[in-house]
Coordinates of N, CA and C in Angstrom, one line a residue:
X163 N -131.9 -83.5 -16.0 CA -130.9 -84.6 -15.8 C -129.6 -84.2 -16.6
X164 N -129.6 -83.8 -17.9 CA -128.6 -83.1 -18.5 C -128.0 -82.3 -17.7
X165 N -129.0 -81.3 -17.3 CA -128.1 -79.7 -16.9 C -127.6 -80.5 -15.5
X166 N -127.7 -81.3 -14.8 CA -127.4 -81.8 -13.5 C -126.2 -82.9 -14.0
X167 N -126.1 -83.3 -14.7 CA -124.8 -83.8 -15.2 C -123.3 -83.1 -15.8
X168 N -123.7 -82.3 -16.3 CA -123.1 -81.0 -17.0 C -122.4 -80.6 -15.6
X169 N -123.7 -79.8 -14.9 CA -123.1 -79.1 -14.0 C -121.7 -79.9 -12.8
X170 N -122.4 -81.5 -12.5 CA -121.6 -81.9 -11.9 C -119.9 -81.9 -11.9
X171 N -119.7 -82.4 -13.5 CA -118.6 -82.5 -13.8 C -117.6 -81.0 -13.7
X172 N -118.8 -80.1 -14.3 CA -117.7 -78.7 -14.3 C -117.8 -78.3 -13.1
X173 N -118.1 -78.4 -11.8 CA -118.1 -78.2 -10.5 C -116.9 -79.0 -10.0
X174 N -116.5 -80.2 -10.5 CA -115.6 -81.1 -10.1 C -114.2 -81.3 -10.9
X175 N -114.2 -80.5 -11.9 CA -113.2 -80.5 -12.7 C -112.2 -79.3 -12.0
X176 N -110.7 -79.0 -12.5 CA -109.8 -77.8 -12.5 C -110.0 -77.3 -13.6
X177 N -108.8 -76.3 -13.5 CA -109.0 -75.8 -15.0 C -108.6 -75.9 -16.1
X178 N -108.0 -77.1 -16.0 CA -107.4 -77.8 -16.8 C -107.9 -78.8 -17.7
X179 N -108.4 -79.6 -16.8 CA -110.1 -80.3 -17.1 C -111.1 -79.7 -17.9
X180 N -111.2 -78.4 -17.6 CA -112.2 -77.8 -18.9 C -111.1 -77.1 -19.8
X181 N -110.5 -77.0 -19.7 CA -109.5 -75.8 -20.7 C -110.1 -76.1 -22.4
X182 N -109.7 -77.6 -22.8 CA -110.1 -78.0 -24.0 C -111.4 -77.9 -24.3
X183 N -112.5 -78.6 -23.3 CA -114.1 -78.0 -24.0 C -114.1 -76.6 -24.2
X184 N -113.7 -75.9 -23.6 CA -113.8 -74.3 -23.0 C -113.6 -74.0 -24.8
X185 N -112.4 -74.2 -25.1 CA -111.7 -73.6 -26.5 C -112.9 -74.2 -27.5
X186 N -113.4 -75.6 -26.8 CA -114.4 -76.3 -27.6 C -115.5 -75.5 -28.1
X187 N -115.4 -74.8 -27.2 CA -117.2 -73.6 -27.3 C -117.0 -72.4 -27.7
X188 N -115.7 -72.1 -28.1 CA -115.1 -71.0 -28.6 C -115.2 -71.2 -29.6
X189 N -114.6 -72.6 -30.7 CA -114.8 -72.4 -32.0 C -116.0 -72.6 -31.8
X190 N -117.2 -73.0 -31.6 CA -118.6 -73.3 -31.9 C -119.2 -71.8 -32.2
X191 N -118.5 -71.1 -31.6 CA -119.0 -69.7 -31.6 C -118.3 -68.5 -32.4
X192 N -117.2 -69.6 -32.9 CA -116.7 -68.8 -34.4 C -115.2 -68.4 -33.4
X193 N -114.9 -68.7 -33.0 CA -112.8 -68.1 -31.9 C -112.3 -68.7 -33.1
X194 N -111.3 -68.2 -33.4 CA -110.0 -69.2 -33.9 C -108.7 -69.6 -32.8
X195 N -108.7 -70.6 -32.2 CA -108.0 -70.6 -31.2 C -106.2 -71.0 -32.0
X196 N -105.4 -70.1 -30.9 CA -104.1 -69.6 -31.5 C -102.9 -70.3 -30.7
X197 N -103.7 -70.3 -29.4 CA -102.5 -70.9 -28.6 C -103.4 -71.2 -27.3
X198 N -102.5 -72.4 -27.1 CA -103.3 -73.4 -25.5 C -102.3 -73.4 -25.0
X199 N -102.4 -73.2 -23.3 CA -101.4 -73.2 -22.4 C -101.0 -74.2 -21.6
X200 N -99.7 -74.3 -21.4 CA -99.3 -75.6 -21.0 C -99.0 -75.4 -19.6
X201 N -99.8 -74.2 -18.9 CA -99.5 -73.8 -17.7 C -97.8 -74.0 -17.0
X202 N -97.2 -73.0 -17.8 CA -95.9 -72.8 -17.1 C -95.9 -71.2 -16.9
X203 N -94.8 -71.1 -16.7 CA -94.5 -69.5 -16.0 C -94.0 -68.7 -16.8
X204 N -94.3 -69.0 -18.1 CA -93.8 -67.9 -19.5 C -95.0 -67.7 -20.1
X205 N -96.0 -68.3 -19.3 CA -97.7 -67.7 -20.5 C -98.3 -66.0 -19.8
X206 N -98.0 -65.4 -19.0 CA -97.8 -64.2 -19.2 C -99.0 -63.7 -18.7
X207 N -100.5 -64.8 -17.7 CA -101.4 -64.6 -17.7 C -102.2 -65.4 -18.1
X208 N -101.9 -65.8 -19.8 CA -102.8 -66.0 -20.9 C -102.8 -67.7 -21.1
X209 N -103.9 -68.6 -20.6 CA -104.2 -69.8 -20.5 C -104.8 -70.1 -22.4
X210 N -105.6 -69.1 -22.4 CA -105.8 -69.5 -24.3 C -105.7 -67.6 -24.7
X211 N -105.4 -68.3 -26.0 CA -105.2 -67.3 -27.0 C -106.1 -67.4 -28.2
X212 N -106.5 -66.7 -28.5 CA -108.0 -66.7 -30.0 C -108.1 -65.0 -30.3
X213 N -109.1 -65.6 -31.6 CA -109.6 -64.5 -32.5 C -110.9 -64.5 -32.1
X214 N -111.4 -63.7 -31.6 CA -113.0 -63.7 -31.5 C -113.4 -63.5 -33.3
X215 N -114.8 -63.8 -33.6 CA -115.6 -63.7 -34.4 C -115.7 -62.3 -35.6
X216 N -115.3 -61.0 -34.9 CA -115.1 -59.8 -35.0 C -113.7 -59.5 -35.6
X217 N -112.6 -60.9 -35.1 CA -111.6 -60.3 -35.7 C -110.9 -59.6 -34.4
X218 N -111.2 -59.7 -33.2 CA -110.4 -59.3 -32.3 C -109.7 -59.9 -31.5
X219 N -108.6 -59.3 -31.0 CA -107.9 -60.8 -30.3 C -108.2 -61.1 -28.5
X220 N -108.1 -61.8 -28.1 CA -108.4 -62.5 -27.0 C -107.6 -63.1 -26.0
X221 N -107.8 -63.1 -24.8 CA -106.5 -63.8 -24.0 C -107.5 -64.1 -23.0
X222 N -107.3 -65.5 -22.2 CA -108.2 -66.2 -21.3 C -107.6 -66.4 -20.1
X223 N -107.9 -66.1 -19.0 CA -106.9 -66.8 -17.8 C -108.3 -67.4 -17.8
X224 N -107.5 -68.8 -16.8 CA -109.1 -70.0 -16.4 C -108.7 -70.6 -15.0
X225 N -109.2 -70.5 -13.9 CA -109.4 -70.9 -12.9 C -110.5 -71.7 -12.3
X226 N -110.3 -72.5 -11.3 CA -111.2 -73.1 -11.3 C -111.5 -72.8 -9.6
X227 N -112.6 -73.6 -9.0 CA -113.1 -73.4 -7.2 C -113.2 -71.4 -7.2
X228 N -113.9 -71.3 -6.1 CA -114.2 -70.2 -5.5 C -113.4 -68.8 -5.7
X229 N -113.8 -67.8 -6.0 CA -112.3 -67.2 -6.0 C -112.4 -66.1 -4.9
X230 N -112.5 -66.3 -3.5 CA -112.2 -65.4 -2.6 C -110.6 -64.4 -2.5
X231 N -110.9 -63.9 -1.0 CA -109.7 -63.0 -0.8 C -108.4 -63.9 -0.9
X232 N -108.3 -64.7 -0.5 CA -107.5 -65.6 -0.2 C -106.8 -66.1 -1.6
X233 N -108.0 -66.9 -2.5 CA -107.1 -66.7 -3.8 C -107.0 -65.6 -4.7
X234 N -108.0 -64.5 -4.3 CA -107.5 -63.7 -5.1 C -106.0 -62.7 -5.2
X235 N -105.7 -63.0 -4.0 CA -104.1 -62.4 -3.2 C -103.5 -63.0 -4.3
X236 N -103.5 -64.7 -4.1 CA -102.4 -65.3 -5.2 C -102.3 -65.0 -6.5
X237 N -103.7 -64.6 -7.1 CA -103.1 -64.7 -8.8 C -103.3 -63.1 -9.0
X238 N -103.4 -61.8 -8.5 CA -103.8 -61.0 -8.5 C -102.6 -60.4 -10.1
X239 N -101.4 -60.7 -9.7 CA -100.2 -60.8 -10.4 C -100.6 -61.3 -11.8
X240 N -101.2 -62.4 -11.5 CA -101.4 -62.7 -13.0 C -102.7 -62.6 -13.8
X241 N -103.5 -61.6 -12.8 CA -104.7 -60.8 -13.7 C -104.0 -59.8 -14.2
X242 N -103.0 -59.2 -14.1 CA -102.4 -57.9 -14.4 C -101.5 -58.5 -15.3
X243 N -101.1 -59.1 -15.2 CA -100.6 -59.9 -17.1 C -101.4 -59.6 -17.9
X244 N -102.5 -60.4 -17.1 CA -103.6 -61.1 -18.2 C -104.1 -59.6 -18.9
X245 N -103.8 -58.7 -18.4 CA -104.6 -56.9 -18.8 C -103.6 -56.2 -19.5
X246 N -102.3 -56.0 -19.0 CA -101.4 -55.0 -18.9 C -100.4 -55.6 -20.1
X247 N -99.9 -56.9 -20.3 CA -99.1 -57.3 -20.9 C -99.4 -57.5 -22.3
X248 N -99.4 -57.0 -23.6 CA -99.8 -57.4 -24.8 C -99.4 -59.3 -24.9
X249 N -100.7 -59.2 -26.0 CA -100.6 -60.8 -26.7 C -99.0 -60.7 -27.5
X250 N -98.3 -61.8 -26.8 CA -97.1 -62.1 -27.6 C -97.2 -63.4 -28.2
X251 N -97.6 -62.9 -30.0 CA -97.9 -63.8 -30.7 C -97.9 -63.9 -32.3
X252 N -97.1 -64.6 -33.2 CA -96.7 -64.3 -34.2 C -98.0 -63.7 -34.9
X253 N -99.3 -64.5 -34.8 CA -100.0 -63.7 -35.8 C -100.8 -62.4 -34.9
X254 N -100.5 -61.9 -33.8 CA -100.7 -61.1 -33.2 C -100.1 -59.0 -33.0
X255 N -101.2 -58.7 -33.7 CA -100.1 -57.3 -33.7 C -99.8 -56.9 -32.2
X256 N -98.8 -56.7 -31.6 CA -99.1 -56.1 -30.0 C -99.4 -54.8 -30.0
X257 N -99.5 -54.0 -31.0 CA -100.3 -52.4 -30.6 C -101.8 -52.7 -30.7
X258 N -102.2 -53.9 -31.2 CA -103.9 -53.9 -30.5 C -104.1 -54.4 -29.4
X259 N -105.6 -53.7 -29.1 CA -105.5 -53.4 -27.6 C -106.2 -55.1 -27.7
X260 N -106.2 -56.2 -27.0 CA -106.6 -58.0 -26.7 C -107.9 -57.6 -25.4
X261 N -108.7 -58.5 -25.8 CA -109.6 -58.5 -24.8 C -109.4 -59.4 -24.0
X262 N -109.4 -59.1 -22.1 CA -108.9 -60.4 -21.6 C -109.9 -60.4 -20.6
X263 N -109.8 -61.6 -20.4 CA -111.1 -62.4 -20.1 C -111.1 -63.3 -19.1
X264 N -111.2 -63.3 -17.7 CA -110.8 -64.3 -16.8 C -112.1 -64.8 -16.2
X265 N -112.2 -66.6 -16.2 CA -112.9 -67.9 -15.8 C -112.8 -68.2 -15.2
X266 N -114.0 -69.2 -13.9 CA -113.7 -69.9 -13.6 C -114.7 -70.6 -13.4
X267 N -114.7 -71.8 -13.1 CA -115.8 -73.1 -13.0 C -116.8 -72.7 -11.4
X268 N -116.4 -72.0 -10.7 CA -116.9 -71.3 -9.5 C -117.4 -70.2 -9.4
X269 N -117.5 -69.7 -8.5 CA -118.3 -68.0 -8.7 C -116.8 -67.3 -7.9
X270 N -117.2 -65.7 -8.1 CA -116.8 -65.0 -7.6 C -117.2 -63.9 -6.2
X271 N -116.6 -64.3 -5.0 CA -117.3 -63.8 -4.0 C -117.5 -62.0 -4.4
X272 N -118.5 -61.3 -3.7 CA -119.2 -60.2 -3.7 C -117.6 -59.2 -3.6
X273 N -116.5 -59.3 -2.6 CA -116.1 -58.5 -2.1 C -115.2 -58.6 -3.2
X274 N -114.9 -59.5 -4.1 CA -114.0 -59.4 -5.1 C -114.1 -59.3 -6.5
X275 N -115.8 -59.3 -7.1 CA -116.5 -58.2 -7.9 C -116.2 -57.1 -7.7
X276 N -116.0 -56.4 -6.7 CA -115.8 -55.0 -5.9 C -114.5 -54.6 -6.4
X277 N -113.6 -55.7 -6.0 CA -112.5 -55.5 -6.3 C -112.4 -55.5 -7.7
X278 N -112.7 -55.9 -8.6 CA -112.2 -56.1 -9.7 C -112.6 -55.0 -10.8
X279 N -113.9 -54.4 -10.2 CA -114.7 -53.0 -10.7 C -113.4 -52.0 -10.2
X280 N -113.0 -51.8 -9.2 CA -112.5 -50.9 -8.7 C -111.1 -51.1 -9.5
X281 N -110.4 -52.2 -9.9 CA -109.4 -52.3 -11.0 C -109.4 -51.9 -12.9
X282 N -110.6 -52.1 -12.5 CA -111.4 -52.0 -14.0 C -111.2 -50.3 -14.4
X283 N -111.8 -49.6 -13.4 CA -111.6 -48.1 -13.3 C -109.8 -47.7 -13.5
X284 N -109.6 -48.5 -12.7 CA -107.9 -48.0 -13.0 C -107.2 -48.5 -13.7
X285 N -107.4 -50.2 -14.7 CA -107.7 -50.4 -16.1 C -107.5 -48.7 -17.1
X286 N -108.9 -48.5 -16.8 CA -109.4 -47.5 -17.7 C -108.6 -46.4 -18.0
X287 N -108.0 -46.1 -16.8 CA -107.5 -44.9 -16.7 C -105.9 -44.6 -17.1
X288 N -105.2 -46.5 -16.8 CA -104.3 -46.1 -17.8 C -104.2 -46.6 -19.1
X289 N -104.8 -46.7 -19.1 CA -105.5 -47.0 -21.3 C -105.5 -49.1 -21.4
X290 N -105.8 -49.2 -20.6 CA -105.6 -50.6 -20.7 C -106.8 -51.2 -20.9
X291 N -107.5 -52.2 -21.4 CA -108.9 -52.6 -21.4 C -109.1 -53.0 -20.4
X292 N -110.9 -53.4 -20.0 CA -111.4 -53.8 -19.1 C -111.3 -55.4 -18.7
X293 N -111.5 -56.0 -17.6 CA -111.0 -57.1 -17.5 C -112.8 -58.1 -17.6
X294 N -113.1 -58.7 -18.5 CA -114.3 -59.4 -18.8 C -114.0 -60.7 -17.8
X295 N -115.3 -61.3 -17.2 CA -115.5 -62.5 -16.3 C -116.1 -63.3 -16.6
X296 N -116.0 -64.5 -16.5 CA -116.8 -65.5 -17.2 C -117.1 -66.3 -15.6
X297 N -117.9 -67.2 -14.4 CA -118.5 -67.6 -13.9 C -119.1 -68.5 -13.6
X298 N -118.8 -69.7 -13.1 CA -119.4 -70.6 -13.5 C -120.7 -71.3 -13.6
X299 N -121.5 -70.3 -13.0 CA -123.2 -70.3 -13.9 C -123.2 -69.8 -15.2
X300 N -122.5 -68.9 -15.5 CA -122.2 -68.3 -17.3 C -122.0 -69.6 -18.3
X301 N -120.8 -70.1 -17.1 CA -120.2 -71.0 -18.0 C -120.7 -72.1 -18.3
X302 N -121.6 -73.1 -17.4 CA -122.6 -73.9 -17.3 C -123.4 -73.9 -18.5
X303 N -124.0 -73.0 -18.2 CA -125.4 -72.1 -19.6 C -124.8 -72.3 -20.8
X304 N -123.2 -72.0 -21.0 CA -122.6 -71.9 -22.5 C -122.3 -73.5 -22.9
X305 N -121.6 -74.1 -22.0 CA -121.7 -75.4 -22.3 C -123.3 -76.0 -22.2
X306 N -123.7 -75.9 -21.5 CA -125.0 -76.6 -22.4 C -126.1 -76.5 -23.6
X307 N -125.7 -74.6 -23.5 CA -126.2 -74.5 -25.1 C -125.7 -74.7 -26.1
X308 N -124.7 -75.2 -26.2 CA -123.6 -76.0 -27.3 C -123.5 -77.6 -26.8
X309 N -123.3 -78.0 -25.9 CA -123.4 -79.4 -25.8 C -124.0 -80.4 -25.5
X310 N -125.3 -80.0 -25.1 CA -126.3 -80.3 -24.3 C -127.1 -81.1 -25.1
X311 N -127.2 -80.7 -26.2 CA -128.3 -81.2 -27.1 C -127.7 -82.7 -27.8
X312 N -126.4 -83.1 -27.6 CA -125.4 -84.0 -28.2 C -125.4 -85.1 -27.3
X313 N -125.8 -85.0 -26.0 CA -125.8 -86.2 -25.1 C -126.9 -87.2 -25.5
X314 N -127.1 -88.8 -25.3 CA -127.8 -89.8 -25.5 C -129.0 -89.3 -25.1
X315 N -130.4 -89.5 -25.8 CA -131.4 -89.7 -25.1 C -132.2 -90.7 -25.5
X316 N -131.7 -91.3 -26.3 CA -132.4 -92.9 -26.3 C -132.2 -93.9 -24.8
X317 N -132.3 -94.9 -24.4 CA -133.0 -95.5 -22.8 C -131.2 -96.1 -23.1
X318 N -131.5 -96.8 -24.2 CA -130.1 -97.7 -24.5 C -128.6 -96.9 -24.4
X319 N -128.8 -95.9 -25.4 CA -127.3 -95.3 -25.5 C -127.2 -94.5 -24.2
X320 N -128.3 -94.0 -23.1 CA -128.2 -93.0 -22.2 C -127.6 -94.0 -21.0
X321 N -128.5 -95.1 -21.0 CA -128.0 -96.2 -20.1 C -126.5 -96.1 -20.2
X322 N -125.7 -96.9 -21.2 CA -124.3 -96.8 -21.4 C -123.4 -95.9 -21.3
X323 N -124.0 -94.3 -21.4 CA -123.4 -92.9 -20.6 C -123.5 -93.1 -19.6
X324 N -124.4 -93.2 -18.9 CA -124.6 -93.3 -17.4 C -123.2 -94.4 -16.6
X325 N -123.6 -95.3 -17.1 CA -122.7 -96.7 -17.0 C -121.1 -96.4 -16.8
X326 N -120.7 -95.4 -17.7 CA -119.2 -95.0 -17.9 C -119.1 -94.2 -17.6
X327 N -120.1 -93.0 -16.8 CA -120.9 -91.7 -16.0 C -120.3 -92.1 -14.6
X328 N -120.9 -93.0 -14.0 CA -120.9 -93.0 -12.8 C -119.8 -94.5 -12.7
X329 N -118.6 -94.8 -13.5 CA -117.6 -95.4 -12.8 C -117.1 -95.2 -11.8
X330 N -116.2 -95.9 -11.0 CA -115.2 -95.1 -9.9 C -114.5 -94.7 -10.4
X331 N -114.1 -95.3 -11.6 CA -112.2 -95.2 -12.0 C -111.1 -95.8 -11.6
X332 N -111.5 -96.9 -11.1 CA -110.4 -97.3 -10.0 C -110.1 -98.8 -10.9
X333 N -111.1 -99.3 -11.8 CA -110.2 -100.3 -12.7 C -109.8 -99.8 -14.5
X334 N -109.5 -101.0 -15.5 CA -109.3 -100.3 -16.4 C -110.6 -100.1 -16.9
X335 N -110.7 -99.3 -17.8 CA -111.6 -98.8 -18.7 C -112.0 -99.7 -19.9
X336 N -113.8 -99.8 -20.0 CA -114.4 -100.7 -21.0 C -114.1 -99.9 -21.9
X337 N -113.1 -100.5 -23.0 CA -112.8 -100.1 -24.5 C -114.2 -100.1 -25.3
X338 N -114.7 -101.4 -24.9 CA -115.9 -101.5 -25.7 C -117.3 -100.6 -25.9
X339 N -117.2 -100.6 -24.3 CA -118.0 -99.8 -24.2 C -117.8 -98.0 -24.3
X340 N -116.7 -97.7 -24.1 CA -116.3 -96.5 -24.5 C -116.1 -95.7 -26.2
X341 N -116.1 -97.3 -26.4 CA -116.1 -96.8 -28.2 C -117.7 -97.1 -28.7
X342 N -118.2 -97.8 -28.3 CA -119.7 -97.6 -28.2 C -120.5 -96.2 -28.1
X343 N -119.9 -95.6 -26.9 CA -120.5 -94.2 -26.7 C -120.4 -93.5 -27.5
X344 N -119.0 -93.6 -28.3 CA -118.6 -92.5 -29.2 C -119.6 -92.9 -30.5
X345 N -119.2 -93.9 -30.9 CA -120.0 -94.7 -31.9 C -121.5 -93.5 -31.7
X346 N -122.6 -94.1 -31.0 CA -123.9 -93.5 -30.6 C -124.0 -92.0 -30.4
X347 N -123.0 -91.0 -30.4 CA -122.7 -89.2 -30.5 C -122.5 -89.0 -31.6
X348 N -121.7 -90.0 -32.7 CA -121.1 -89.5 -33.9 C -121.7 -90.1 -35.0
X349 N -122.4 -91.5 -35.5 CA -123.3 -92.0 -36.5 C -124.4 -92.2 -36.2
X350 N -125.1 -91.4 -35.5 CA -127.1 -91.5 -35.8 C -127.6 -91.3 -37.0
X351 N -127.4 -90.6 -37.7 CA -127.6 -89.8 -38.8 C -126.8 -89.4 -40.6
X352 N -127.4 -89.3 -41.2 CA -126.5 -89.0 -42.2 C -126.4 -87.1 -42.0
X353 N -125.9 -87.1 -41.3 CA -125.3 -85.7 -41.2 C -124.5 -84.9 -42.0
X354 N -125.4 -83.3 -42.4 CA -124.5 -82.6 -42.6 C -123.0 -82.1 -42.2
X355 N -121.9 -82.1 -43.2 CA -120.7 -81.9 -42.4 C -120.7 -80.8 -41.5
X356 N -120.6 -79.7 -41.3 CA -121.2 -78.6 -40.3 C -121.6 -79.2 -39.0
X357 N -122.4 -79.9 -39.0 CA -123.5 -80.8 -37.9 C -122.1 -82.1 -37.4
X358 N -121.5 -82.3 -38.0 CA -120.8 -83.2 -37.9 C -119.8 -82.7 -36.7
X359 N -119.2 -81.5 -37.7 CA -117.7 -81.0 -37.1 C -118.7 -80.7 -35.6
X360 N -119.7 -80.1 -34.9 CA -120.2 -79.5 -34.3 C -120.4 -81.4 -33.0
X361 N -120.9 -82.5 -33.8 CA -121.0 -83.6 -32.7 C -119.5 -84.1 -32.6
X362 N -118.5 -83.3 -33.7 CA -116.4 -84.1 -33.1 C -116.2 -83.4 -31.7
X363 N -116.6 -81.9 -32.2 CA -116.8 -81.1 -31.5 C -116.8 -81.5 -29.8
X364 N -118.2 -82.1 -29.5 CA -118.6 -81.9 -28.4 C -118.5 -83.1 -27.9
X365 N -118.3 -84.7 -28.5 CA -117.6 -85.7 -27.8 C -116.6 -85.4 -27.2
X366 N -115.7 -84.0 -27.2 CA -114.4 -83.7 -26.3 C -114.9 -83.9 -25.6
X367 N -115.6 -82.5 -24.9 CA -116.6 -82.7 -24.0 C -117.3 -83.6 -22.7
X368 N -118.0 -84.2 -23.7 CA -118.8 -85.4 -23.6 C -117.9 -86.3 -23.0
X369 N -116.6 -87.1 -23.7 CA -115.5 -88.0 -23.3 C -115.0 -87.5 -21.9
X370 N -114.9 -85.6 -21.7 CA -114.1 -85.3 -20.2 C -115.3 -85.9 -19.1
X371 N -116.8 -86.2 -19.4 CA -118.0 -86.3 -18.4 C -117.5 -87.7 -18.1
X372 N -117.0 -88.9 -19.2 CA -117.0 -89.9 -18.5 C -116.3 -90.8 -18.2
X373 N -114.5 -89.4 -18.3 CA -113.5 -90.3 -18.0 C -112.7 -89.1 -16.9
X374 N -113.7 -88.6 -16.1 CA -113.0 -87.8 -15.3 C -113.1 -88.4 -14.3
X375 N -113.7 -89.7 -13.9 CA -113.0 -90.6 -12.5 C -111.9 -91.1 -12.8
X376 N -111.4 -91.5 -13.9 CA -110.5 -92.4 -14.2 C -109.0 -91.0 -13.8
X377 N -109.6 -89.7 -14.1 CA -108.3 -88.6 -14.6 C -108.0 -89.0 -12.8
X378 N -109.2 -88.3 -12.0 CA -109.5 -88.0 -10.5 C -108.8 -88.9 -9.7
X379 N -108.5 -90.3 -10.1 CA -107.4 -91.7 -9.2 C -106.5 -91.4 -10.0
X380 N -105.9 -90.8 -11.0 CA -105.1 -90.8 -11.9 C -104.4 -91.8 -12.3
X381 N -105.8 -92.6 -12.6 CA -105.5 -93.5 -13.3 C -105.6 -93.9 -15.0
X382 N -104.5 -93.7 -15.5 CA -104.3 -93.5 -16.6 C -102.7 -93.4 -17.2
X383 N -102.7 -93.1 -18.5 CA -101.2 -93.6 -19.1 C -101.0 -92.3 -20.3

């Protein structure tokens, strides 16, 4: 029921919609995230910016739906940012080589794996790094092994997910009940702070599952 809720929402979100959990699972996993994009035409490729764990630096493009021939025509330009263009970034040296890394909440058709290996080779050859892919079965798996375990499973608090789960979005939003939910993610427990930062953490998350009808009529302020 989890993984079938999870999945729903990141199947139905853009990329925008996940951008923030996405970064969410990065620090869980030790990123320092450096810069979030505001999707305009001066990010250079690069939707997030981070430190991996290692100390190396990072650059994300994130997409979302299918990525056939058809879109991959469109952003093909801005995979080659996302490779070729160093991180322009104050705490960023540009003579290291950034690992870049392109997402999406969909899969990637067969003929444009192909393509992307066959870029990857010519990546290599003129000293550029390889281009890493993230999936949205990958990506599914990573959000639920970080957030999965944070959802209600008492009858009472699950009910009340559910309840603000399957809204339309088409009136205003129960305050009460929405601060309720939070309430029931964030005080079960006398928690260690660690354990804590880790459930602020993943109410991001958690909050996009059950106010994305409300985003989807764009109904909001």
């Amino acid at each position: 029921m989890i993984e079938r809720i999870i999945e729903n929402w990141l199947t139905n979100t853009n990329e925008k919609g996940y951008q923030i959990p996405f970064c969410q699972y990065l620090i869980s996993k030790g990123y320092t995230i450096l810069h979030v994009s505001l999707h305009s035409q001066m990010e250079q490729g690069k939707d997030i910016i981070a430190i991996d764990n290692k100390g190396e630096p990072c650059a994300f493009q994130l997409k979302s739906g299918t990525i056939n021939s058809r879109v991959w025509n469109q952003i093909k330009g801005e995979i080659d940012d996302l490779v070729e263009i160093p991180i322009n970034y104050p705490l960023v040296d540009k003579k290291i080589m950034h690992r870049p890394i392109f997402v999406t909440n969909g899969r990637i058709t067969p003929k444009i794996i192909r393509d992307i290996d066959d870029r990857n080779l010519r990546y290599s050859q003129l000293g550029y790094p390889k281009l890493e892919i993230i999936t949205g079965t990958e990506l599914l798996k990573r959000f639920i092994e970080v957030h999965g375990s944070f959802l209600p499973t008492e009858p009472s608090d699950f009910k009340l997910f559910l309840e603000l789960y399957l809204s339309d979005g088409g009136e205003l939003l129960n305050k009460r009940s929405f601060t309720d939910f939070l309430e029931t993610l964030l005080f079960t427990e006398k928690e260690k702070k660690s354990e804590l930062k880790r459930k602020i953490a993943s109410s991001v998350l958690l909050s996009q599952y059950v106010l994305q009808s409300y985003e989807s009529k764009e109904n909001h302020i």
